[in-house]
mmCIF file of C-alpha atoms in Angstrom:
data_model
loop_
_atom_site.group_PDB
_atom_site.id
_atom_site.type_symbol
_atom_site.label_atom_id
_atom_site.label_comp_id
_atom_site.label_asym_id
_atom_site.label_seq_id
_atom_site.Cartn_x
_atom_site.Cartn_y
_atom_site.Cartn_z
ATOM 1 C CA UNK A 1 -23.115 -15.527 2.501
ATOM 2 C CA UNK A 2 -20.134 -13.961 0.684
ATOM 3 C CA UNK A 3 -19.414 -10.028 0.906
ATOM 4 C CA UNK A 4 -16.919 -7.934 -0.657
ATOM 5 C CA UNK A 5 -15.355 -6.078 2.296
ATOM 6 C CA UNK A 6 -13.637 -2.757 2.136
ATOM 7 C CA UNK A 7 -10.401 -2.679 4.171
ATOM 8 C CA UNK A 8 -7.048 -1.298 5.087
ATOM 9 C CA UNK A 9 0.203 2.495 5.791
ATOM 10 C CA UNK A 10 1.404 4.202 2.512
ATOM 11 C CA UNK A 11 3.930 5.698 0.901
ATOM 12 C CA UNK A 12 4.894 7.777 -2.388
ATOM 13 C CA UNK A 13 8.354 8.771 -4.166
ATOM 14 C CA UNK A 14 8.269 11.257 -7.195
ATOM 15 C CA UNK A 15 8.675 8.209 -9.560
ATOM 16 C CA UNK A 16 5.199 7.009 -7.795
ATOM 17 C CA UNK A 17 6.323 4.207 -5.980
ATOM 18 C CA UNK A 18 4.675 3.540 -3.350
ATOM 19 C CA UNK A 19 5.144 0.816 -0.399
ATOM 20 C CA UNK A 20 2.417 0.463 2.786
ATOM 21 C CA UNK A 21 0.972 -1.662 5.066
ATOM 22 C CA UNK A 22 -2.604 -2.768 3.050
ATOM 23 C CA UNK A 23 -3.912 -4.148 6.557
ATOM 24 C CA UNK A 24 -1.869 -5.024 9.898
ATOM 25 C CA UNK A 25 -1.974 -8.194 12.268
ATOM 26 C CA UNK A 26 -3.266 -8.558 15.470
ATOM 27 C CA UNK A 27 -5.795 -5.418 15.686
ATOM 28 C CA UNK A 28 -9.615 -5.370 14.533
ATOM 29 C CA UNK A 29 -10.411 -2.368 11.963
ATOM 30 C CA UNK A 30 -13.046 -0.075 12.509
ATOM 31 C CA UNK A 31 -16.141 -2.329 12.317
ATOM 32 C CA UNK A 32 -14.452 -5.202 14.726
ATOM 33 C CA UNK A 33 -12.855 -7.747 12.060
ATOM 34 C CA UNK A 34 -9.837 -9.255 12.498
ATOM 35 C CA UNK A 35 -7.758 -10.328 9.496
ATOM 36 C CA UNK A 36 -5.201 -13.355 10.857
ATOM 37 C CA UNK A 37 -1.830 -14.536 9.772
ATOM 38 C CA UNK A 38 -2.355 -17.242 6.822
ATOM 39 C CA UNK A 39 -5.411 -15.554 5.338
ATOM 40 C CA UNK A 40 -4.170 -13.871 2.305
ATOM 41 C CA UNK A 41 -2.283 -17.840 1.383
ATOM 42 C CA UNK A 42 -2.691 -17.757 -2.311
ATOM 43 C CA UNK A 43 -3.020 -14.087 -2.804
ATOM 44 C CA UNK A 44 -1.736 -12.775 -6.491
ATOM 45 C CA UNK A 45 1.224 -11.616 -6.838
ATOM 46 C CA UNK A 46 0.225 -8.637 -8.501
ATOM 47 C CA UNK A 47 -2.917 -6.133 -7.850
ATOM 48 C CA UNK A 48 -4.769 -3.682 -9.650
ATOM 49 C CA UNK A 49 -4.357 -0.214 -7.455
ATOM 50 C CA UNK A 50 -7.539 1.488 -7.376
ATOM 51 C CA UNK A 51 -8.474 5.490 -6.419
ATOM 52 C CA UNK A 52 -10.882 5.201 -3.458
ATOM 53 C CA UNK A 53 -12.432 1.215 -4.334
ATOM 54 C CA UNK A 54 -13.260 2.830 -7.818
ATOM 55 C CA UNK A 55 -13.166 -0.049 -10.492
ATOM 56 C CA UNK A 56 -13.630 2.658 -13.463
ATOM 57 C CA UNK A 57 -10.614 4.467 -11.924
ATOM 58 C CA UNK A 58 -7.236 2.261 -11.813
ATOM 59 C CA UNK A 59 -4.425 4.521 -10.847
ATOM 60 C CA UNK A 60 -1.399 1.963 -10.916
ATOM 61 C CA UNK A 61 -0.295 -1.851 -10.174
ATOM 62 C CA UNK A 62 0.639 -3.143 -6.845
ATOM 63 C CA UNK A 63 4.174 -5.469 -8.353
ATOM 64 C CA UNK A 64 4.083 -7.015 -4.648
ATOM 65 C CA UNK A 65 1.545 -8.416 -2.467
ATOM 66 C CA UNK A 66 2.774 -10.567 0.749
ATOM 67 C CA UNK A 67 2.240 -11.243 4.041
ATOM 68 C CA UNK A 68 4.742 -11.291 6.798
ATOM 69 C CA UNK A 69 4.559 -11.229 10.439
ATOM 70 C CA UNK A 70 3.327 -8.325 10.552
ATOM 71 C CA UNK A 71 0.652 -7.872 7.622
ATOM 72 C CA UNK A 72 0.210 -7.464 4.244
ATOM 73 C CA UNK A 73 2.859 -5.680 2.635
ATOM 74 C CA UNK A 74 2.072 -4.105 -1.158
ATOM 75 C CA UNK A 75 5.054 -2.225 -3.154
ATOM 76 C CA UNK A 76 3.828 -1.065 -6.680
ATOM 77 C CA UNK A 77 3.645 2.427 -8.809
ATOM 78 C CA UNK A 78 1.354 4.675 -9.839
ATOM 79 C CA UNK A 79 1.530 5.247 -13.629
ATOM 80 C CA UNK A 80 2.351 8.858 -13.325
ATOM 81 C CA UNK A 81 3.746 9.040 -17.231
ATOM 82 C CA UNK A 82 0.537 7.502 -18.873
ATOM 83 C CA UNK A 83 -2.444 8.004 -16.334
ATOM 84 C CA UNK A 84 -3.278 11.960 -15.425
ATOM 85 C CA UNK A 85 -5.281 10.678 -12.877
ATOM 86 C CA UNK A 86 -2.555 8.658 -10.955
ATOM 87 C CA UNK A 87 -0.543 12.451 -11.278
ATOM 88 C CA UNK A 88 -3.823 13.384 -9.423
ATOM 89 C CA UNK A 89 -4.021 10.770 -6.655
ATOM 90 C CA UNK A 90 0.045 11.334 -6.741
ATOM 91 C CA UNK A 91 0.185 14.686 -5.386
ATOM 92 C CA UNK A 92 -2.620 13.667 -2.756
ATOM 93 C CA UNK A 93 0.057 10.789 -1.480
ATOM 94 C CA UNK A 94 2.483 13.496 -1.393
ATOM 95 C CA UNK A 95 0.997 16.099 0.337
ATOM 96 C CA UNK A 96 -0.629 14.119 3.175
ATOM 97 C CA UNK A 97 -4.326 14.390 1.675
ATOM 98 C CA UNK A 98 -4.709 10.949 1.006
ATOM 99 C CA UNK A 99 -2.401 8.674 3.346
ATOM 100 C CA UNK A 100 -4.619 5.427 3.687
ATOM 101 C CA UNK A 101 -4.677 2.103 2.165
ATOM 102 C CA UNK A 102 -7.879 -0.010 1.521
ATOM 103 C CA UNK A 103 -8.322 -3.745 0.624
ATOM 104 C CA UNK A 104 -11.469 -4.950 -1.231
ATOM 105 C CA UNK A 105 -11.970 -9.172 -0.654
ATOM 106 C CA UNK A 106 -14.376 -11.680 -0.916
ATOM 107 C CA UNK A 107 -14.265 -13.373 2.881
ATOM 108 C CA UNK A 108 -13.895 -17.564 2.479
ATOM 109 C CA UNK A 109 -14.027 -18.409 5.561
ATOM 110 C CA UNK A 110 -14.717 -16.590 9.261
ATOM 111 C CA UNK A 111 -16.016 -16.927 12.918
ATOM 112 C CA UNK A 112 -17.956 -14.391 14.940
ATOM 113 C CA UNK A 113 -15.870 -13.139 17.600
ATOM 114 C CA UNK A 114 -16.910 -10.558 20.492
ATOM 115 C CA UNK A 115 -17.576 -6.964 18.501
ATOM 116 C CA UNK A 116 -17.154 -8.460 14.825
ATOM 117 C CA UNK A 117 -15.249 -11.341 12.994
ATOM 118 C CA UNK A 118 -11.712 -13.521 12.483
ATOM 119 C CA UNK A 119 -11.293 -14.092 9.057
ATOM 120 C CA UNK A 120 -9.616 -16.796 8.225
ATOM 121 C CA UNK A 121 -9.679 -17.154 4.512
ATOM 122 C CA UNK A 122 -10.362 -14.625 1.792
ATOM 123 C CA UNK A 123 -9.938 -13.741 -1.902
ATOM 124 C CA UNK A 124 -7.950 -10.351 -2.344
ATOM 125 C CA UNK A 125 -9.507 -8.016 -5.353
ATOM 126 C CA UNK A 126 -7.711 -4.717 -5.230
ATOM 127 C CA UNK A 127 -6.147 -2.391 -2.548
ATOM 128 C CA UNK A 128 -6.811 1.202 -2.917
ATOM 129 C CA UNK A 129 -5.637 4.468 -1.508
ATOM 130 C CA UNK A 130 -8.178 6.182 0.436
ATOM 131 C CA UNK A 131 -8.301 8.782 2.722
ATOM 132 C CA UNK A 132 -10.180 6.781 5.535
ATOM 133 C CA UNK A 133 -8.938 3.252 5.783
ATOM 134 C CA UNK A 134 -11.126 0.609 7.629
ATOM 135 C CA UNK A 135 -8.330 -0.184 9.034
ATOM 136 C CA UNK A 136 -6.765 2.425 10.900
ATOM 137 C CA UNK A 137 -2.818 1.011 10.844
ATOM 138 C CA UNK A 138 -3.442 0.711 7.014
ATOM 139 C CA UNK A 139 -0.855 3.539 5.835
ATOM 140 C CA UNK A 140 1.093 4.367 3.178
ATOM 141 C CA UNK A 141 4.915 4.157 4.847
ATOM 142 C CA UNK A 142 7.194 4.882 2.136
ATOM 143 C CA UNK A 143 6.906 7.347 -0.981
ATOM 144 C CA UNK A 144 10.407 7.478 -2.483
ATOM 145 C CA UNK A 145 11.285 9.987 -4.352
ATOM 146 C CA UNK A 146 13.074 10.620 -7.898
ATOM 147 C CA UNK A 147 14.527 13.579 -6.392
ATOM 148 C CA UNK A 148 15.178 12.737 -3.154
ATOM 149 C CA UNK A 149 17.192 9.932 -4.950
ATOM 150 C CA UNK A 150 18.834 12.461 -7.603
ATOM 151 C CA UNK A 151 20.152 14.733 -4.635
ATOM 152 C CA UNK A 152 21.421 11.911 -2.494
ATOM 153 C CA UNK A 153 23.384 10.342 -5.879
ATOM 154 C CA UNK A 154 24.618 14.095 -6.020
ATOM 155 C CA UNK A 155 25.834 14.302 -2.443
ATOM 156 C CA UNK A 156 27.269 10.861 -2.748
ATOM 157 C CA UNK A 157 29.204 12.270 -5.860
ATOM 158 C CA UNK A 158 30.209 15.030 -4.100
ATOM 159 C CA UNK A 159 32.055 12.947 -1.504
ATOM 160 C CA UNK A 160 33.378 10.751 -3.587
ATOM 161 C CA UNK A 161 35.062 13.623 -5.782
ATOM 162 C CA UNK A 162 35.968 15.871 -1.972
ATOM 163 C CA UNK A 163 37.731 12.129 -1.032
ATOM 164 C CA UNK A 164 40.063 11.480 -4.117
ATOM 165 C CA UNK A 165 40.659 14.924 -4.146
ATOM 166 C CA UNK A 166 42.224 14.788 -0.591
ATOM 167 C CA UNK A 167 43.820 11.349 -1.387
ATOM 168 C CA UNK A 168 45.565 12.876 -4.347
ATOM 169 C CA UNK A 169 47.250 15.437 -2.418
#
Protein backbone atom coordinates (compact mmCIF):
# COMPACT_ATOMS: atom_id res chain seq x y z
CA UNK A 1 0.00 0.00 0.00
CA UNK A 2 1.45 3.42 -0.89
CA UNK A 3 0.90 6.59 1.49
CA UNK A 4 1.85 10.06 1.17
CA UNK A 5 3.69 10.78 4.44
CA UNK A 6 4.07 14.14 6.05
CA UNK A 7 7.61 14.75 7.36
CA UNK A 8 10.43 16.91 8.51
CA UNK A 9 15.82 22.80 10.45
CA UNK A 10 15.14 26.19 8.67
CA UNK A 11 16.29 29.25 7.95
CA UNK A 12 15.29 32.81 6.41
CA UNK A 13 17.36 36.02 5.16
CA UNK A 14 15.40 39.27 4.18
CA UNK A 15 15.88 38.30 0.45
CA UNK A 16 13.86 34.94 1.58
CA UNK A 17 16.40 32.52 1.27
CA UNK A 18 16.11 30.01 3.19
CA UNK A 19 18.46 26.79 3.92
CA UNK A 20 17.33 23.75 6.59
CA UNK A 21 17.56 20.41 7.35
CA UNK A 22 14.06 18.86 5.50
CA UNK A 23 14.62 15.56 7.67
CA UNK A 24 17.89 14.28 9.61
CA UNK A 25 19.67 10.74 9.68
CA UNK A 26 19.81 8.35 12.19
CA UNK A 27 16.66 9.41 14.49
CA UNK A 28 12.88 8.20 14.03
CA UNK A 29 10.30 11.28 13.81
CA UNK A 30 7.45 11.50 15.89
CA UNK A 31 5.39 8.47 14.78
CA UNK A 32 8.66 5.97 14.85
CA UNK A 33 9.92 6.08 11.03
CA UNK A 34 13.21 6.16 10.16
CA UNK A 35 14.30 7.76 6.88
CA UNK A 36 18.00 6.05 5.91
CA UNK A 37 20.94 7.26 3.96
CA UNK A 38 20.29 6.39 0.07
CA UNK A 39 16.54 6.92 0.21
CA UNK A 40 15.99 10.20 -1.39
CA UNK A 41 18.59 8.55 -4.66
CA UNK A 42 16.88 10.17 -7.54
CA UNK A 43 15.23 12.99 -5.76
CA UNK A 44 14.61 16.32 -8.11
CA UNK A 45 16.71 18.73 -8.05
CA UNK A 46 14.28 21.27 -7.54
CA UNK A 47 10.95 21.36 -5.19
CA UNK A 48 7.90 23.18 -4.99
CA UNK A 49 7.93 24.92 -1.25
CA UNK A 50 4.63 24.66 0.17
CA UNK A 51 2.86 26.76 3.38
CA UNK A 52 1.91 24.01 5.87
CA UNK A 53 1.52 20.73 3.03
CA UNK A 54 -0.98 23.20 1.26
CA UNK A 55 -0.93 22.36 -2.58
CA UNK A 56 -3.28 25.57 -3.33
CA UNK A 57 -0.66 27.60 -1.39
CA UNK A 58 3.05 27.48 -2.98
CA UNK A 59 5.13 30.03 -1.21
CA UNK A 60 8.58 29.57 -3.11
CA UNK A 61 11.04 26.89 -4.87
CA UNK A 62 13.47 24.78 -3.05
CA UNK A 63 16.77 25.42 -6.03
CA UNK A 64 18.52 22.47 -3.94
CA UNK A 65 17.53 19.20 -2.71
CA UNK A 66 20.45 16.65 -1.52
CA UNK A 67 21.39 14.34 0.80
CA UNK A 68 24.59 14.17 2.70
CA UNK A 69 25.71 12.40 5.68
CA UNK A 70 23.74 13.94 7.61
CA UNK A 71 20.20 14.41 5.83
CA UNK A 72 18.47 16.11 3.40
CA UNK A 73 19.64 19.44 2.84
CA UNK A 74 17.08 22.04 0.80
CA UNK A 75 18.37 25.79 -0.06
CA UNK A 76 15.65 27.75 -2.08
CA UNK A 77 13.61 31.28 -1.73
CA UNK A 78 10.51 32.37 -0.98
CA UNK A 79 9.11 34.67 -3.72
CA UNK A 80 8.78 37.61 -1.46
CA UNK A 81 8.54 40.25 -4.66
CA UNK A 82 5.63 38.37 -6.50
CA UNK A 83 3.77 36.15 -3.82
CA UNK A 84 2.10 38.28 -0.69
CA UNK A 85 1.67 35.18 0.84
CA UNK A 86 5.40 34.04 0.90
CA UNK A 87 5.83 37.97 2.61
CA UNK A 88 3.32 36.25 5.03
CA UNK A 89 4.98 32.89 5.75
CA UNK A 90 8.33 35.26 5.54
CA UNK A 91 7.86 37.18 8.57
CA UNK A 92 6.68 33.87 10.42
CA UNK A 93 10.41 32.37 9.45
CA UNK A 94 11.69 35.48 10.82
CA UNK A 95 10.18 35.91 13.90
CA UNK A 96 10.41 32.33 15.22
CA UNK A 97 6.54 31.51 14.60
CA UNK A 98 7.07 29.08 12.10
CA UNK A 99 10.67 27.35 12.39
CA UNK A 100 9.89 23.73 11.03
CA UNK A 101 10.36 21.94 7.87
CA UNK A 102 8.01 19.17 6.49
CA UNK A 103 8.50 16.60 3.64
CA UNK A 104 5.46 15.11 1.82
CA UNK A 105 6.59 11.45 -0.12
CA UNK A 106 5.19 8.58 -1.52
CA UNK A 107 7.20 5.57 0.54
CA UNK A 108 8.72 2.81 -2.27
CA UNK A 109 9.99 0.65 -0.27
CA UNK A 110 10.13 -0.06 3.84
CA UNK A 111 10.41 -2.65 6.74
CA UNK A 112 8.62 -2.63 10.07
CA UNK A 113 11.01 -1.98 12.69
CA UNK A 114 10.30 -1.91 16.65
CA UNK A 115 7.85 1.41 17.22
CA UNK A 116 7.38 2.23 13.34
CA UNK A 117 9.32 1.84 9.97
CA UNK A 118 12.93 2.11 7.87
CA UNK A 119 12.25 3.50 4.74
CA UNK A 120 14.29 2.66 2.30
CA UNK A 121 13.02 4.12 -0.89
CA UNK A 122 10.63 6.98 -1.52
CA UNK A 123 9.39 9.59 -4.03
CA UNK A 124 9.88 13.25 -2.64
CA UNK A 125 6.68 15.69 -3.51
CA UNK A 126 7.24 18.94 -1.70
CA UNK A 127 8.83 20.13 1.63
CA UNK A 128 6.96 22.68 3.51
CA UNK A 129 7.44 25.00 6.41
CA UNK A 130 5.36 24.17 9.26
CA UNK A 131 5.24 24.97 12.63
CA UNK A 132 5.25 21.26 13.95
CA UNK A 133 7.56 19.09 11.94
CA UNK A 134 7.16 15.22 12.14
CA UNK A 135 10.37 15.28 12.48
CA UNK A 136 11.57 17.07 15.32
CA UNK A 137 15.46 17.89 14.00
CA UNK A 138 13.64 19.19 10.81
CA UNK A 139 14.57 23.07 11.22
CA UNK A 140 15.05 25.86 9.34
CA UNK A 141 19.07 26.70 10.11
CA UNK A 142 19.86 29.59 8.09
CA UNK A 143 17.69 32.77 7.05
CA UNK A 144 20.18 35.22 5.52
CA UNK A 145 19.47 38.38 5.38
CA UNK A 146 19.56 41.37 2.69
CA UNK A 147 20.42 43.55 5.45
CA UNK A 148 22.43 41.69 7.49
CA UNK A 149 24.45 41.39 4.18
CA UNK A 150 24.12 45.30 3.33
CA UNK A 151 25.61 46.21 6.89
CA UNK A 152 28.40 43.68 6.82
CA UNK A 153 29.41 45.03 2.95
CA UNK A 154 29.23 48.48 4.88
CA UNK A 155 31.51 47.51 7.74
CA UNK A 156 33.77 45.76 5.32
CA UNK A 157 33.89 49.19 3.42
CA UNK A 158 34.52 50.88 6.32
CA UNK A 159 37.74 48.97 6.98
CA UNK A 160 38.85 48.93 3.87
CA UNK A 161 38.62 52.90 3.59
CA UNK A 162 40.06 53.20 7.86
CA UNK A 163 43.14 50.79 6.23
CA UNK A 164 44.29 52.86 3.10
CA UNK A 165 43.69 55.72 5.01
CA UNK A 166 46.38 54.67 7.61
CA UNK A 167 48.60 53.23 4.78
CA UNK A 168 48.57 56.58 3.09
CA UNK A 169 49.92 58.37 5.94
Amino acid sequence: MQRLELKTAIAADDAGTITGTAWPFGTPDRVGDVIVKGAFAGSPAALPMLAFHDPNDPVGVWDEVRETDKGLEVKGRLLIGEVARAREIHALVKSGAVGGLSIGFVTRKSAPRKGGRTISALDILECSLVTIPSHPGARVTSAKSAADALRLAEIINTASAALRAKEAH
